[in-house]
mmCIF file of C-alpha atoms in Angstrom:
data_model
loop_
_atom_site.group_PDB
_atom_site.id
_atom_site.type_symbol
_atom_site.label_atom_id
_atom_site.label_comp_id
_atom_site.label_asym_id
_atom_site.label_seq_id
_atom_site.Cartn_x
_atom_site.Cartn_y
_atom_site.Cartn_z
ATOM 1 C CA UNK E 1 29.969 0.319 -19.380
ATOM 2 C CA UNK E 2 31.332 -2.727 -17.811
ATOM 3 C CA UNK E 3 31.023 -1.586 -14.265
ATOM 4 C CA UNK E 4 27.307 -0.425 -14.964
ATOM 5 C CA UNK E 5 26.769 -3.921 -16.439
ATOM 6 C CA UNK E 6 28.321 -4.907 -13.168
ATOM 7 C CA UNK E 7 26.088 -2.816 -10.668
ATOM 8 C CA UNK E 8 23.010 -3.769 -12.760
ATOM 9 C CA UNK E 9 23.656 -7.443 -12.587
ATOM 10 C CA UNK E 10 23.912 -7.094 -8.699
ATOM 11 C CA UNK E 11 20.944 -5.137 -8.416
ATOM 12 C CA UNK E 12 19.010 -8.131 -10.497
ATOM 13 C CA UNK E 13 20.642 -11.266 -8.406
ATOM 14 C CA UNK E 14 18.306 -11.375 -5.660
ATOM 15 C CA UNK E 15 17.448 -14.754 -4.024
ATOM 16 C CA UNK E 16 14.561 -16.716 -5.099
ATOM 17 C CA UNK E 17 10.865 -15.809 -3.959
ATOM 18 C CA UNK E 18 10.201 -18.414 -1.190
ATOM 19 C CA UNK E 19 6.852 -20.231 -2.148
ATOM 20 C CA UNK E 20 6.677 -19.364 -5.249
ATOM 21 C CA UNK E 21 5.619 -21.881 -8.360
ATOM 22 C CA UNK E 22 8.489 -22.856 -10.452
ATOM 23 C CA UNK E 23 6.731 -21.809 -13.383
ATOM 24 C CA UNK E 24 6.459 -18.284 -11.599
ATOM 25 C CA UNK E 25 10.078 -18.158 -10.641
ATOM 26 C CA UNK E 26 11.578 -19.059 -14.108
ATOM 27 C CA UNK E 27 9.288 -16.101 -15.713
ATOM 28 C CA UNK E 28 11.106 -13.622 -12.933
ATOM 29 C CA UNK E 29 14.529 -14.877 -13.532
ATOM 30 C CA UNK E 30 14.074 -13.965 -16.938
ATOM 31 C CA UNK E 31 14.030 -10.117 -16.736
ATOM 32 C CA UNK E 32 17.445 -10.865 -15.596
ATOM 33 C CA UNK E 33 18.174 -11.010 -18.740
ATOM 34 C CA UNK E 34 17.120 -7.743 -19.713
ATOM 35 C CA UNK E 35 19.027 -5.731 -17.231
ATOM 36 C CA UNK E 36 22.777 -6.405 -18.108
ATOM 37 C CA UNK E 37 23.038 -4.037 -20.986
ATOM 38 C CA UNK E 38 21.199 -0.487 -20.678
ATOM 39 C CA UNK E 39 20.658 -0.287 -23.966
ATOM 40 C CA UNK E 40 17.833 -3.122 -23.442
ATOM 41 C CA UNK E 41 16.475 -1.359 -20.493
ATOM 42 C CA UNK E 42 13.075 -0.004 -22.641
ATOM 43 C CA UNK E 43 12.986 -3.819 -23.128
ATOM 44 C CA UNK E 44 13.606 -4.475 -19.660
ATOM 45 C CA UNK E 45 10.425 -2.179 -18.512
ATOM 46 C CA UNK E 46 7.832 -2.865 -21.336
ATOM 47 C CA UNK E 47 8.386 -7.155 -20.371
ATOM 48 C CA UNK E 48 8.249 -6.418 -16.802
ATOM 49 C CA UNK E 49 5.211 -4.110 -17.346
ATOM 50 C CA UNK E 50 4.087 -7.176 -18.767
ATOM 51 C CA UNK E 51 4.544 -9.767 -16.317
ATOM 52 C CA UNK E 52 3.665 -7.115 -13.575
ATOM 53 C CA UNK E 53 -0.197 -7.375 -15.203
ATOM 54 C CA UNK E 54 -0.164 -10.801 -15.361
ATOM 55 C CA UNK E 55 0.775 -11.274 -11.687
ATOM 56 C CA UNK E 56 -1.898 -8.605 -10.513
ATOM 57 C CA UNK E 57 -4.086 -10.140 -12.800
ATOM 58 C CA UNK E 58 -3.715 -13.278 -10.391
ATOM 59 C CA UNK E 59 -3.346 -11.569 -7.033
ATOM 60 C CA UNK E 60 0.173 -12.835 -6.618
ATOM 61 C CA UNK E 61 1.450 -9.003 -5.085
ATOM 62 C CA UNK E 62 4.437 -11.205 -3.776
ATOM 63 C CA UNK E 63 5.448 -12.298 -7.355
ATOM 64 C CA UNK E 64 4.417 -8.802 -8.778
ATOM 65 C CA UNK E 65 7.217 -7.335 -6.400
ATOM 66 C CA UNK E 66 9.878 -9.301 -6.534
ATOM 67 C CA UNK E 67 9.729 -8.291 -10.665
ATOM 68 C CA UNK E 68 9.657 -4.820 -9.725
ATOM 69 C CA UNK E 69 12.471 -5.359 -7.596
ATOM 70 C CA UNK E 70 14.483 -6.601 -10.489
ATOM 71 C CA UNK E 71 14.742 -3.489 -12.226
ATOM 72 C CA UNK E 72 17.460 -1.354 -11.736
ATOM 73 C CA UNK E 73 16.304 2.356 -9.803
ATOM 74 C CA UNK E 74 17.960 4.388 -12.255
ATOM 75 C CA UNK E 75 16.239 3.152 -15.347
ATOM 76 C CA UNK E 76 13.692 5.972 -15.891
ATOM 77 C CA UNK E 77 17.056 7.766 -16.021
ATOM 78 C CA UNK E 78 18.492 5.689 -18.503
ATOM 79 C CA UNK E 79 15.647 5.526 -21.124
ATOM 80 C CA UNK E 80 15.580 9.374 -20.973
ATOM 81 C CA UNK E 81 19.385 9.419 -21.555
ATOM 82 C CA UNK E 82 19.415 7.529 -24.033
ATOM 83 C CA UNK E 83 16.664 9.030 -26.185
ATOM 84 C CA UNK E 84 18.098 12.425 -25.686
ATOM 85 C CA UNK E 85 21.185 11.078 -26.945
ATOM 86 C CA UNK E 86 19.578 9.451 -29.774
ATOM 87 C CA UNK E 87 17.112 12.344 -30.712
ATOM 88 C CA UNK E 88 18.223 15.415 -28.328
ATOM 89 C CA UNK E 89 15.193 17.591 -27.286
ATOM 90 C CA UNK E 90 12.473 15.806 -29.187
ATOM 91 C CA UNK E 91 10.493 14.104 -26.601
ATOM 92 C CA UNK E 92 9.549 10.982 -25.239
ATOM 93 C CA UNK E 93 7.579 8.735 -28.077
ATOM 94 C CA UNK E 94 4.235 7.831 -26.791
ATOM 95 C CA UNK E 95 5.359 3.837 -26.426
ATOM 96 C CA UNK E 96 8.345 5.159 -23.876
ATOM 97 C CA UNK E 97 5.928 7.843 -22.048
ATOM 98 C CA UNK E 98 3.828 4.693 -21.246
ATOM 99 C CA UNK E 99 6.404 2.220 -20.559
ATOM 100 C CA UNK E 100 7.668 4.616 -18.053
ATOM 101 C CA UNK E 101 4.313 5.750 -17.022
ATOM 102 C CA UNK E 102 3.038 2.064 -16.064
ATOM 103 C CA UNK E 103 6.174 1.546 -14.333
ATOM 104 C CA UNK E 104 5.833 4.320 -12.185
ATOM 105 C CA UNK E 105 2.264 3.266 -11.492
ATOM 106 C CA UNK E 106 3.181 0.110 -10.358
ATOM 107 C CA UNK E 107 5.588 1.280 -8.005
ATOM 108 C CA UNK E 108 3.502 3.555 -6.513
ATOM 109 C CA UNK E 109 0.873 0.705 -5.958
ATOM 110 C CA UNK E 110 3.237 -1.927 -4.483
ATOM 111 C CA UNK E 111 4.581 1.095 -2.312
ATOM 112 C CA UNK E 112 0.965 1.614 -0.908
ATOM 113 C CA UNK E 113 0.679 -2.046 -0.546
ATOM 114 C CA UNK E 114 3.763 -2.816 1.667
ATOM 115 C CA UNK E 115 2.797 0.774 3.491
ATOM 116 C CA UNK E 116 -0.790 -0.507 3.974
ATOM 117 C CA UNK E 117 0.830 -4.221 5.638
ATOM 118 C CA UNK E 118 2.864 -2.694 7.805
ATOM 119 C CA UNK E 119 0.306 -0.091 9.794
ATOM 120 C CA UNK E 120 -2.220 -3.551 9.540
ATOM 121 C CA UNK E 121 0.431 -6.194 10.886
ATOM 122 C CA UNK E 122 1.436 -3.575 13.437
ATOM 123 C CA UNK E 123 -2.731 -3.191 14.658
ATOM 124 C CA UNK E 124 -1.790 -7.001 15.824
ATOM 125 C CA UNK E 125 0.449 -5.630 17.964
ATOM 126 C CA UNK E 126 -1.104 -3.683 20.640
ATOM 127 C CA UNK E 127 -0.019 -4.193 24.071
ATOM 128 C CA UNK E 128 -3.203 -5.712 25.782
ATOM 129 C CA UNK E 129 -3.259 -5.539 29.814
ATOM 130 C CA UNK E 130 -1.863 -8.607 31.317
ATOM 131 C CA UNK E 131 -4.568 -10.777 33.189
ATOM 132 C CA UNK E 132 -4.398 -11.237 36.599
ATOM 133 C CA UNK E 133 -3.873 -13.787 38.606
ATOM 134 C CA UNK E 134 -6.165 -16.015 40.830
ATOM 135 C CA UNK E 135 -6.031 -15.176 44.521
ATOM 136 C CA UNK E 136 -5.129 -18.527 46.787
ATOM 137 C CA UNK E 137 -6.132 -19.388 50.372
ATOM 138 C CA UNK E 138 -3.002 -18.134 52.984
ATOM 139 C CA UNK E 139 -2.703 -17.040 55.968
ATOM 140 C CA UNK E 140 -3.298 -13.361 57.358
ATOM 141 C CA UNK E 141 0.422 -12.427 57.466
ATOM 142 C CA UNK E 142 1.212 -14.147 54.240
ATOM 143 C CA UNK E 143 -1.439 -13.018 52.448
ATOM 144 C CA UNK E 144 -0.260 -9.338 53.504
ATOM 145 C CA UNK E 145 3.167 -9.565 52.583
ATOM 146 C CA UNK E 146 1.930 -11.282 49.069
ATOM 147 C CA UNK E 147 -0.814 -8.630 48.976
ATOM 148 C CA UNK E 148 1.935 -5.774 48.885
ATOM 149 C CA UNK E 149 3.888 -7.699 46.301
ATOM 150 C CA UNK E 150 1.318 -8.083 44.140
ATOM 151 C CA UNK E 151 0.150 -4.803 44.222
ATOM 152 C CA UNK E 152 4.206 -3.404 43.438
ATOM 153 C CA UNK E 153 4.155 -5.679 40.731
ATOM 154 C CA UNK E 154 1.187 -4.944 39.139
ATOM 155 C CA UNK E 155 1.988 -1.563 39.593
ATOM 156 C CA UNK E 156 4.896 -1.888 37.778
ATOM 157 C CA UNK E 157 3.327 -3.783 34.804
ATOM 158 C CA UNK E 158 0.366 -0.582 34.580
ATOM 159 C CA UNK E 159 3.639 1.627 34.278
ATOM 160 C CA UNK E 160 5.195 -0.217 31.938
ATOM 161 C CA UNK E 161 1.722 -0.820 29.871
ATOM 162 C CA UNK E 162 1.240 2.472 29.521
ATOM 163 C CA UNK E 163 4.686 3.140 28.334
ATOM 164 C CA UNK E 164 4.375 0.210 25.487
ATOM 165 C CA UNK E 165 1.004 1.709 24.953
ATOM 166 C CA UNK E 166 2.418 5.344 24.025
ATOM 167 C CA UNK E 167 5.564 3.897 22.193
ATOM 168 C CA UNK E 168 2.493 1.987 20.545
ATOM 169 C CA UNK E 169 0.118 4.623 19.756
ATOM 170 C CA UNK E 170 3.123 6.952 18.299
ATOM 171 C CA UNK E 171 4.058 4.025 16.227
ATOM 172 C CA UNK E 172 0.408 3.830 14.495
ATOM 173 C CA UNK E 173 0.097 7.240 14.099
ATOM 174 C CA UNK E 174 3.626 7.134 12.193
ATOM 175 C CA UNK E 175 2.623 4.415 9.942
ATOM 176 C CA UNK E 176 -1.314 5.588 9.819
ATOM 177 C CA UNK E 177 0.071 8.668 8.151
ATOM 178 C CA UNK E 178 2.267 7.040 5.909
ATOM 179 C CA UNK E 179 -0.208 4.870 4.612
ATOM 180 C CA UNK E 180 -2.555 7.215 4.002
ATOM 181 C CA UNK E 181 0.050 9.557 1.699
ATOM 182 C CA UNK E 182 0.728 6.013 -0.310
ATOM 183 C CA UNK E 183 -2.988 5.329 -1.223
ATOM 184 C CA UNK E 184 -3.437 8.807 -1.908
ATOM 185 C CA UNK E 185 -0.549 8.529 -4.439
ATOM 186 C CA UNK E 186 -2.206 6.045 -6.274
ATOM 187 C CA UNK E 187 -5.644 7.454 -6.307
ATOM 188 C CA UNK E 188 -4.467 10.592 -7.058
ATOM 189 C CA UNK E 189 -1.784 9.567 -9.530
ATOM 190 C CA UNK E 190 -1.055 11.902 -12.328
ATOM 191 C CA UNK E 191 -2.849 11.604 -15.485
ATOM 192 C CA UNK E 192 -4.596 8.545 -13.490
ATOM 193 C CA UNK E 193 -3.274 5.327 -12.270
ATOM 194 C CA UNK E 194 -2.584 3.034 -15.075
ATOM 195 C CA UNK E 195 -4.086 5.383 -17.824
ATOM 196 C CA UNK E 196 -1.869 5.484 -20.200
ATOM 197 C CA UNK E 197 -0.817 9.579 -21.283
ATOM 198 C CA UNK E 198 -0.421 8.716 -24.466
ATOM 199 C CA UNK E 199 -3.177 5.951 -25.997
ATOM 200 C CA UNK E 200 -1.819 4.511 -29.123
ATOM 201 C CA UNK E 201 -4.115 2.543 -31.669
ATOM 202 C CA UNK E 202 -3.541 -1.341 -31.389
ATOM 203 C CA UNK E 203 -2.600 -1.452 -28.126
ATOM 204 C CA UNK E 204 -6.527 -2.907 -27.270
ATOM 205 C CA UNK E 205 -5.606 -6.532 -25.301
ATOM 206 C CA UNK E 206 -3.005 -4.279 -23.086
ATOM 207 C CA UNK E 207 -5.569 -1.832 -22.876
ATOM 208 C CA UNK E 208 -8.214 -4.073 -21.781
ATOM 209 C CA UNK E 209 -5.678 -6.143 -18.994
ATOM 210 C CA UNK E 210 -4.916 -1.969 -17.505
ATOM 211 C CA UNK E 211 -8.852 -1.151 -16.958
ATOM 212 C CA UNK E 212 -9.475 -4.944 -15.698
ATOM 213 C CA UNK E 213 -6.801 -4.140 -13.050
ATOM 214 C CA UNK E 214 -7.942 -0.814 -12.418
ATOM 215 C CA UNK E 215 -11.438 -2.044 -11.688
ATOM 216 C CA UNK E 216 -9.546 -4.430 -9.355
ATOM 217 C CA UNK E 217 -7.744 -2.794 -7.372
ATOM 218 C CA UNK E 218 -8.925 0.807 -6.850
ATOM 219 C CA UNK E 219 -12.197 0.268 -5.320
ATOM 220 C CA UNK E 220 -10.605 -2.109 -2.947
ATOM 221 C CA UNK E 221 -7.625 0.845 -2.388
ATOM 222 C CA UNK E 222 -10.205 3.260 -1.061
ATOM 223 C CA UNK E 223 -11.989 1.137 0.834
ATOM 224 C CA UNK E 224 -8.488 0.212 2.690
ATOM 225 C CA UNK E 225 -8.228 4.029 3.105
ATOM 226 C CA UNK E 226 -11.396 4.247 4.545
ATOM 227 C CA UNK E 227 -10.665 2.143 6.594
ATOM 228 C CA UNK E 228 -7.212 3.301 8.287
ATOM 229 C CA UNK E 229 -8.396 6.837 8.252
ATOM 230 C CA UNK E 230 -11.948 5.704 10.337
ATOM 231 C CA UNK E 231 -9.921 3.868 12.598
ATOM 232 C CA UNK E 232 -7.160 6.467 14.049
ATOM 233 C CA UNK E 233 -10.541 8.611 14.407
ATOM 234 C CA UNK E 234 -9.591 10.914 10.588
ATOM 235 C CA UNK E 235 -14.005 10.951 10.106
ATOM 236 C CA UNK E 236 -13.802 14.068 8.130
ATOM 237 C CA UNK E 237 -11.125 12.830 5.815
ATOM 238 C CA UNK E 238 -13.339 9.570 5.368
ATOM 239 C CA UNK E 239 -16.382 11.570 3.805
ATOM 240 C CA UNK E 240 -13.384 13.842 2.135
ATOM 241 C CA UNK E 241 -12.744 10.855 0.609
ATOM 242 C CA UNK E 242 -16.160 10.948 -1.449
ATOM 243 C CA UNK E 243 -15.004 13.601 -2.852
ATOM 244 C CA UNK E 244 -12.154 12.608 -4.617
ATOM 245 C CA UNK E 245 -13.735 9.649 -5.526
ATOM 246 C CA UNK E 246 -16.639 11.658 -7.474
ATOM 247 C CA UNK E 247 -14.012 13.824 -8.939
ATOM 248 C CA UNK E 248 -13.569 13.572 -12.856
ATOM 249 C CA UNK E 249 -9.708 13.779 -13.210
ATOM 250 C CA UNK E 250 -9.144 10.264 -11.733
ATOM 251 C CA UNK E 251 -12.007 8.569 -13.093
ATOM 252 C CA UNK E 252 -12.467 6.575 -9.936
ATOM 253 C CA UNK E 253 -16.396 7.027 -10.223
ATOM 254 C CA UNK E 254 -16.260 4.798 -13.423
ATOM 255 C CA UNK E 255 -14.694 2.565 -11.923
ATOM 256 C CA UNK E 256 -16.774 2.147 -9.155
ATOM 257 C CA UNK E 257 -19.467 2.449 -11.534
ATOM 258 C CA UNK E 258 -18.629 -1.068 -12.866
ATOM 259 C CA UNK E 259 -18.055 -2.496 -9.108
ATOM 260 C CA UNK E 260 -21.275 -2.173 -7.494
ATOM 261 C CA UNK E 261 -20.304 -4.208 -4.620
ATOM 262 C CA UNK E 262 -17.278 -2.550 -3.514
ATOM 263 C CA UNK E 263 -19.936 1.073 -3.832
ATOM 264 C CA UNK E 264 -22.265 -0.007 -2.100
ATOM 265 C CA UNK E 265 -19.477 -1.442 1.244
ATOM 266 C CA UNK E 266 -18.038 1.919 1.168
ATOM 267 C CA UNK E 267 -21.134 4.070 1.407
ATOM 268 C CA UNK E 268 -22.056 1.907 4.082
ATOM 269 C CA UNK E 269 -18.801 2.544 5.719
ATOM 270 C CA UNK E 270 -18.674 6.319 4.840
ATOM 271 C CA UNK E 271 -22.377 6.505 7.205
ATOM 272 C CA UNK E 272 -20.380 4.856 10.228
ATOM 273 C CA UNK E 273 -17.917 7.711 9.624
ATOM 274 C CA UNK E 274 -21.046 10.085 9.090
ATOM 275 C CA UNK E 275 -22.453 8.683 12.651
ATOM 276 C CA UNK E 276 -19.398 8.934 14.467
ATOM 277 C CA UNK E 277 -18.868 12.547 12.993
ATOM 278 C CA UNK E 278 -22.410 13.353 14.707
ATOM 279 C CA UNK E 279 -21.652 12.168 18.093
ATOM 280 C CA UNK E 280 -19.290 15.372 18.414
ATOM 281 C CA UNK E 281 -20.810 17.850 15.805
ATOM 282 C CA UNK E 282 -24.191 18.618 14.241
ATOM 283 C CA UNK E 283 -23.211 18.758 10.896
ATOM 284 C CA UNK E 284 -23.248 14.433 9.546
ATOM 285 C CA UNK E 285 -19.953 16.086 7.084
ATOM 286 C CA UNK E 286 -17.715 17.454 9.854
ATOM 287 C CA UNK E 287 -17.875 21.196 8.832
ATOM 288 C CA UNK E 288 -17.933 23.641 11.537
ATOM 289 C CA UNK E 289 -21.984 25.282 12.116
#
């Protein structure tokens, strides 16, 4: 027990969030508190559930994720273990199912998140063609022997932009990809992102704060999908998009239905993927005719 107390408290003593309000940094240091002794580890997840919201809630992602961080990878495990322990094969009650449920959703958003900042900050990137330099006034035989110089160096710099360019491209793809899969496991997360799988009565202010952050920060999800499957040329998978977004098991249509906005910018954007679709292929939703 003492060397799990041990591994936990190592796991929470990570360094301080760099620009991040005092008041902010006192409420993360707190769960510290929670994850010495795994008995408190339901504790542990239901106030960092808690202080997860509230940092959504505000847009402060980094503060959001450096809570998450605090809690120890193996604590699903834990809570399981120790209700089988406590009650064998009866299951989970409906407060642990969600505790563990909006736990998992949160990770699964902040996964997408970092996923989605690296493929952007990596767009920044791109190796551009060097500009070339200004010819100068010289004489014929100078001029020739800097003319073939030139022209070996700048044929040197083409080989070695197209190299950077591939090593580029491969990159993107890479990260394109992975980006994709961790919006997708949000949208598509089971039961639905932050719906609980087992409502309880009472629960109406927590409730309300889950749907508030839904409406949030789905509609802006799919629209960053959108976007990083319209730009590595995925035009299909953009209008298969609307699709899953009309579907009934996620309820992302209600959501949109209460963010008119954010519906309206990604229909817009969903034609431009229509339009490009067209420029190869008669049919506007990329199906073979």
């Amino acid at each position: 027990a003492a060397a799990a107390a041990a591994s936990d408290a190592s796991l929470a003593a990570l360094p301080p969030l760099p620009g991040a309000a005092a008041s902010d940094q006192e409420k993360i240091e707190a769960i510290d508190w929670l994850v010495f002794d795994p008995s408190q580890r339901a504790e542990a997840l239901l106030q960092s559930n808690a202080l997860i919201r509230h940092f959504l809630a505000a847009k402060k992602l980094d503060c959001a994720l450096a809570v998450f961080h605090k809690i120890p990878k193996d604590s699903n495990d834990v809570i399981l273990r120790d209700w089988q322990r406590a009650y064998a094969t009866k299951p989970l009650s409906p407060q642990l199912t969600n505790i563990v449920h909006e736990h998992l959703c949160y990770q699964a958003f902040l996964d997408a998140h970092e996923a989605l900042n690296e493929w952007i900050n990596h767009q920044r990137l791109r190796p551009l063609e060097p500009q070339q330099p200004q010819q100068q006034n010289e004489s014929r035989h100078g001029y020739q022997d800097r003319s073939f110089m030139r022209e070996l160096g700048q044929d040197m710099q083409a080989e070695r932009l197209v190299a950077d360019q591939e090593r580029w491209t491969a990159t993107a793809e890479r990260m394109a990809k992975f980006a994709v899969e961790k919006l997708y496991n949000v949208l598509l997360f089971l039961g639905g992102w932050l719906k609980d799988p087992s409502p309880m009565q009472g629960d109406d202010s927590r409730q309300r704060q889950l749907e508030l952050l839904r409406q949030a920060y789905l509609p802006e999800l799919c629209i960053f999908l959108h976007r990083v499957l319209h730009e590595t040329g995925r035009y299909t998978e953009c209008l298969q998009l609307a699709e899953v977004i009309a579907s009934d098991k996620y309820d992302l249509c209600g959501v949109f239905a209460r963010r008119k906005e954010e519906l309206q910018a990604l229909l817009l954007l969903m034609r431009s993927s229509a339009l490009k679709i067209l420029e190869v292929s008669s049919d506007p939703l990329g199906y073979d005719v």
